[in-house]
C-alpha positions as a printed NumPy array, in Angstrom:
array([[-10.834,  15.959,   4.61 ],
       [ -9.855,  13.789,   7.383],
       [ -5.635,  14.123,   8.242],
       [ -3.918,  10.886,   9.9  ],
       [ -0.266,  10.565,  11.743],
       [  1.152,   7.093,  11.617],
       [  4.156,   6.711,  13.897],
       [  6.192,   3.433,  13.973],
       [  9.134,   1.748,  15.771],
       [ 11.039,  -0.885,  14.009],
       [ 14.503,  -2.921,  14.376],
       [ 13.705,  -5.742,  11.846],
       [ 11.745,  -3.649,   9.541],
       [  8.205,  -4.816,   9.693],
       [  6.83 ,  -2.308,  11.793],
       [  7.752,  -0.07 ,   8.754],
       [  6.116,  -1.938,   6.093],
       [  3.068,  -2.296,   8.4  ],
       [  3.131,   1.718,   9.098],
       [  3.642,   1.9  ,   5.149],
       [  0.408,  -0.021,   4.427],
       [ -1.492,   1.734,   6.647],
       [ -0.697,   5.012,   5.347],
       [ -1.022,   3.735,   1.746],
       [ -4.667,   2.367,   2.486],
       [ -5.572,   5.866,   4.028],
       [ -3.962,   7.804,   1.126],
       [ -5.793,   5.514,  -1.309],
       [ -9.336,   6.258,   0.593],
       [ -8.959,   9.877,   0.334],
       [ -7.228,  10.828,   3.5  ],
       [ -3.921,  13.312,   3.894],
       [ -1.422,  11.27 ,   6.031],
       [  1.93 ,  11.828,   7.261],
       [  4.651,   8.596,   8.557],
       [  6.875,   9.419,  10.786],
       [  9.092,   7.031,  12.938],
       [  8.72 ,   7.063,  16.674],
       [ 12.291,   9.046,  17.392],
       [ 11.297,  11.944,  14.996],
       [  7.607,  12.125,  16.345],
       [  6.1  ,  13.961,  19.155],
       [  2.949,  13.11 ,  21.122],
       [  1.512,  16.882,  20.595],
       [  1.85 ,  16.067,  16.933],
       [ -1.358,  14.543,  17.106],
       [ -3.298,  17.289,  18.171],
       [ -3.166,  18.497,  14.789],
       [ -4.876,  15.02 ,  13.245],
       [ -7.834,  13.3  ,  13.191],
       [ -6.586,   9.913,  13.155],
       [ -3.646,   8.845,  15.348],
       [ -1.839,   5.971,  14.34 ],
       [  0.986,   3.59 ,  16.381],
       [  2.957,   0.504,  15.302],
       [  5.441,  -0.685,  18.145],
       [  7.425,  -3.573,  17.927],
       [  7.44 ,  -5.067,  21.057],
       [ 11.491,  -6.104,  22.128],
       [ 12.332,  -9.489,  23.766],
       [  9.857, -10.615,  26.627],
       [  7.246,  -7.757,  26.201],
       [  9.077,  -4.679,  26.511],
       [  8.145,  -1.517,  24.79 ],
       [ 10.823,  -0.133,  21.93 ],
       [ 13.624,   1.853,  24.053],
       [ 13.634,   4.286,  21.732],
       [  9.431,   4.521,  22.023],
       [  9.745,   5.271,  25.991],
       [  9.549,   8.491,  26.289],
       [  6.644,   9.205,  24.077],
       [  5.224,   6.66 ,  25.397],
       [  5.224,   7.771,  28.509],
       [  4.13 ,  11.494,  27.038],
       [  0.894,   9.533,  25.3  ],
       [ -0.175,   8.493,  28.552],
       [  0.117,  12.337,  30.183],
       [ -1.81 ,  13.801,  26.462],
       [ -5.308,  15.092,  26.364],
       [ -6.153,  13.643,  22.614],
       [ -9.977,  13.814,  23.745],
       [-11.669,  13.863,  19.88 ],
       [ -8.862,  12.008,  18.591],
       [ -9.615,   8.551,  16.837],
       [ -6.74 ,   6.047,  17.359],
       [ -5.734,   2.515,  15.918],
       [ -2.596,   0.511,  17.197],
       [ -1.111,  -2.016,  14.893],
       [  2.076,  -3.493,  14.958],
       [  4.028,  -6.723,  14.191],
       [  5.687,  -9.274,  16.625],
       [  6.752, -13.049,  16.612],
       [  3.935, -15.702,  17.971],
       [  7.261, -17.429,  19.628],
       [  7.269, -15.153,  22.486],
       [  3.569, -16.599,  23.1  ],
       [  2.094, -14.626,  26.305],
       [  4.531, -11.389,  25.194],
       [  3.507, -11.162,  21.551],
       [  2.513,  -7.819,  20.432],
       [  2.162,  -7.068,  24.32 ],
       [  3.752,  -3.093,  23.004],
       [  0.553,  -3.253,  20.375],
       [ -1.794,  -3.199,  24.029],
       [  0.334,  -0.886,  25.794],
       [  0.39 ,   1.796,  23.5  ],
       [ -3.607,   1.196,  23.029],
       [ -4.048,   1.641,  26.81 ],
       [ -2.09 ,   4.669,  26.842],
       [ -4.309,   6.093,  24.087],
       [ -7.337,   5.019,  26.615],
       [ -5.135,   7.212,  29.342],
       [ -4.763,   9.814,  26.777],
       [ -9.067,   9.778,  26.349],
       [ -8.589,   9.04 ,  22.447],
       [-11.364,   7.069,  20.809],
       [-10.533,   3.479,  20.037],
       [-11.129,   3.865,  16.532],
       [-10.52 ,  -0.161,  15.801],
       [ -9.495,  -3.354,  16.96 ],
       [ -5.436,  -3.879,  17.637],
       [ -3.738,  -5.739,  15.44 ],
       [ -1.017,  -8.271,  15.566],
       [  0.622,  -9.356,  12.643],
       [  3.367, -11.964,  13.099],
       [  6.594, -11.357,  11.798],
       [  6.372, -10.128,   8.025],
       [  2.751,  -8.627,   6.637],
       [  1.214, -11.099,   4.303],
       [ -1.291, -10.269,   1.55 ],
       [ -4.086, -11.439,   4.164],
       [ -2.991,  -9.102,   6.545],
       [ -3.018,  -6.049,   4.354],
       [ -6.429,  -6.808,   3.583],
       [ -6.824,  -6.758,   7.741],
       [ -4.514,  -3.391,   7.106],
       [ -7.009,  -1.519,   4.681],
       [-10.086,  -2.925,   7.334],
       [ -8.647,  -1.419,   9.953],
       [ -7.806,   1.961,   8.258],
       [-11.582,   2.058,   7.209],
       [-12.754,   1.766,  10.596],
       [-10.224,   4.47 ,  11.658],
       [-11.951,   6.932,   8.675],
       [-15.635,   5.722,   9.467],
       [-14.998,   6.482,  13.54 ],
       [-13.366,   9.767,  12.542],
       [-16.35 ,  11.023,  10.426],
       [-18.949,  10.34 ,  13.129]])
């Protein structure tokens, strides 16, 4: 059986609910997942998963979470070569050019990290709507079907 980490960063709260989809979808599809938010987590953490999962908000003009910095900065300096990794995360379309900018920051530093790109990002803006937990349970499918290969 396949074993996923999701790690989020949230202020407003729906970076959480989008973390707590995810994980639902992959516990729903058979896979043993553990949430953790971003302070609590560590990047070596995901050595021990198949699936690595992040969902950063990103703060004011496209700045990574503070508290998300240092690991981060750790994901970029990780060997997670094997690893299949998704990056989803929620953001507000009125920052236009900066929206979801952490969502492409943190999947570049899984591309530094030589994790698999396991799906597309995604940006959800502001609150997850029933359309984009359907995009949520997609996404997580893609993560277990590139894991299996």
């Amino acid at each position: 059986m396949a074993k996923a980490l999701v790690v989020y960063a949230t202020i407003t709260g729906n970076n959480e609910d989008v973390a707590d989809i995810i994980t639902e979808s992959f516990e729903d599809q058979g896979v043993e997942v553990d949430e953790t938010e971003i302070t609590m987590a560590d990047v070596e953490d995901f050595k021990d998963v198949d699936i690595c999962v992040v969902c950063p908000y990103t703060y004011d003009e496209g700045a990574l979470p503070d508290e998300g910095l240092d690991f981060y900065d750790d994901l970029q300096e990780a060997d997670l070569t094997g690893k299949v990794y998704g990056v989803a995360g929620s953001g507000d379309t009125y920052y236009a050019d900066d929206y979801c900018k952490a969502v492409d920051l943190f999947g570049e530093a899984f591309e530094k990290a030589h994790a698999t790109k396991g799906a597309d990002n995604i940006h959800i803006n502001l609150s997850p709507d029933e359309n984009d937990i359907k995009t949520l349970d997609n996404f997580v499918a893609k993560l277990i079907k590139k894991a299996a290969k």
